[in-house]
Amino acid sequence: MKIINLGLSFIVELVALFIYGWYGYNTGTQGWQRILLAVILPATAAVFWGKYLAPNAIGRFEMPGLLIAKIAIMAVAAVMLFRMWRTMPGILFLAVAAVNLLLAVLLGQE
């Protein structure tokens, strides 16, 4: 079960980064803004994740801050979907991310 949940965590994190980029692209009004935001938003989230939330990060947050930060990143991705009028995908993403994080805590992965 732990292996499956770790795989799901990886997929959820990749989808969150995709959502950040998609939202950035849809937020810009000009071509250069779209490209810039589509690169900067997911890159910022990935750097934050790698520096503070990754399992081997030197500055990794301790619980409960770790869980709160992960919930915030996933919730922001869901809100981005809602703002793009993708309500059902937003609800589905949020549900999968919540179950994944809950299982990670229950299985001692966090």
Coordinates of C-alpha atoms in Angstrom, one line a residue:
M1 CA 0.0 0.0 0.0
K2 CA 2.9 2.4 0.8
I3 CA 4.4 1.9 -2.7
I4 CA 1.1 2.6 -4.4
N5 CA 0.6 5.8 -2.3
L6 CA 4.1 7.0 -3.0
G7 CA 3.4 6.5 -6.7
L8 CA 0.1 8.4 -6.3
S9 CA 2.0 11.2 -4.5
F10 CA 4.3 11.6 -7.4
I11 CA 1.5 11.7 -9.9
V12 CA -0.5 14.3 -7.8
E13 CA 2.6 16.5 -7.5
L14 CA 3.2 16.4 -11.3
V15 CA -0.5 17.2 -11.9
A16 CA -0.3 20.1 -9.5
L17 CA 2.8 21.5 -11.4
F18 CA 0.9 21.0 -14.7
I19 CA -2.1 23.0 -13.2
Y20 CA 0.2 25.8 -12.1
G21 CA 1.6 26.1 -15.6
W22 CA -1.8 25.8 -17.3
Y23 CA -3.2 28.5 -15.0
G24 CA -0.2 30.7 -15.7
Y25 CA -0.6 30.3 -19.5
N26 CA -4.3 31.2 -19.2
T27 CA -3.7 34.1 -17.0
G28 CA -1.4 36.0 -19.3
T29 CA -2.9 38.4 -21.8
Q30 CA 0.0 38.6 -24.3
G31 CA 2.2 35.8 -25.7
W32 CA 5.3 36.6 -23.7
Q33 CA 3.2 36.9 -20.5
R34 CA 1.6 33.5 -21.0
I35 CA 4.9 31.8 -21.6
L36 CA 6.6 33.6 -18.6
L37 CA 3.8 32.7 -16.2
A38 CA 3.5 29.2 -17.5
V39 CA 7.2 28.7 -16.6
I40 CA 7.5 30.8 -13.5
L41 CA 4.5 29.5 -11.5
P42 CA 5.3 25.8 -11.7
A43 CA 9.0 26.5 -11.3
T44 CA 8.4 28.4 -8.1
A45 CA 6.2 25.7 -6.7
A46 CA 8.8 23.0 -7.6
V47 CA 11.7 24.9 -6.0
F48 CA 9.6 25.5 -2.9
W49 CA 8.7 21.8 -2.8
G50 CA 12.3 20.7 -3.3
K51 CA 13.7 23.0 -0.7
Y52 CA 11.1 22.5 2.1
L53 CA 8.9 19.5 1.4
A54 CA 10.9 16.9 -0.3
P55 CA 11.9 13.8 1.8
N56 CA 15.6 14.5 1.5
A57 CA 15.4 18.3 1.7
I58 CA 18.0 19.9 4.1
G59 CA 15.5 22.5 5.2
R60 CA 12.5 20.2 5.3
F61 CA 9.6 21.4 7.4
E62 CA 8.6 19.5 10.5
M63 CA 5.1 18.3 11.1
P64 CA 2.5 19.9 11.2
G65 CA 4.0 22.6 9.0
L66 CA 5.0 20.0 6.4
L67 CA 1.4 18.8 6.1
I68 CA 0.0 22.4 6.1
A69 CA 2.4 23.4 3.3
K70 CA 1.5 20.4 1.2
I71 CA -2.2 21.0 1.7
A72 CA -1.7 24.7 0.7
I73 CA 0.1 23.8 -2.5
M74 CA -2.6 21.3 -3.5
A75 CA -5.5 23.6 -2.5
V76 CA -4.0 26.5 -4.6
A77 CA -3.8 24.1 -7.6
A78 CA -7.5 23.3 -7.1
V79 CA -8.4 26.9 -6.7
M80 CA -6.6 27.6 -10.0
L81 CA -8.8 25.0 -11.7
F82 CA -11.9 26.6 -10.2
R83 CA -10.8 30.0 -11.4
M84 CA -10.5 28.5 -14.9
W85 CA -14.1 27.2 -14.7
R86 CA -12.9 23.6 -14.3
T87 CA -15.0 22.8 -11.3
M88 CA -15.3 19.0 -11.6
P89 CA -11.6 18.5 -12.3
G90 CA -10.8 20.8 -9.3
I91 CA -13.0 18.8 -7.0
L92 CA -11.6 15.5 -8.3
F93 CA -8.0 16.8 -7.9
L94 CA -8.7 18.1 -4.4
A95 CA -10.3 14.8 -3.4
V96 CA -7.4 12.7 -4.7
A97 CA -4.8 15.0 -3.1
A98 CA -6.6 14.9 0.2
V99 CA -6.9 11.1 0.3
N100 CA -3.3 10.8 -0.8
L101 CA -2.1 13.1 2.0
L102 CA -4.3 11.4 4.6
L103 CA -3.0 8.0 3.6
A104 CA 0.6 9.3 3.7
V105 CA 0.1 10.4 7.3
L106 CA -1.7 7.2 8.3
L107 CA 1.0 5.0 6.7
G108 CA 3.8 7.0 8.3
Q109 CA 5.1 8.4 5.1
E110 CA 5.2 12.0 6.4

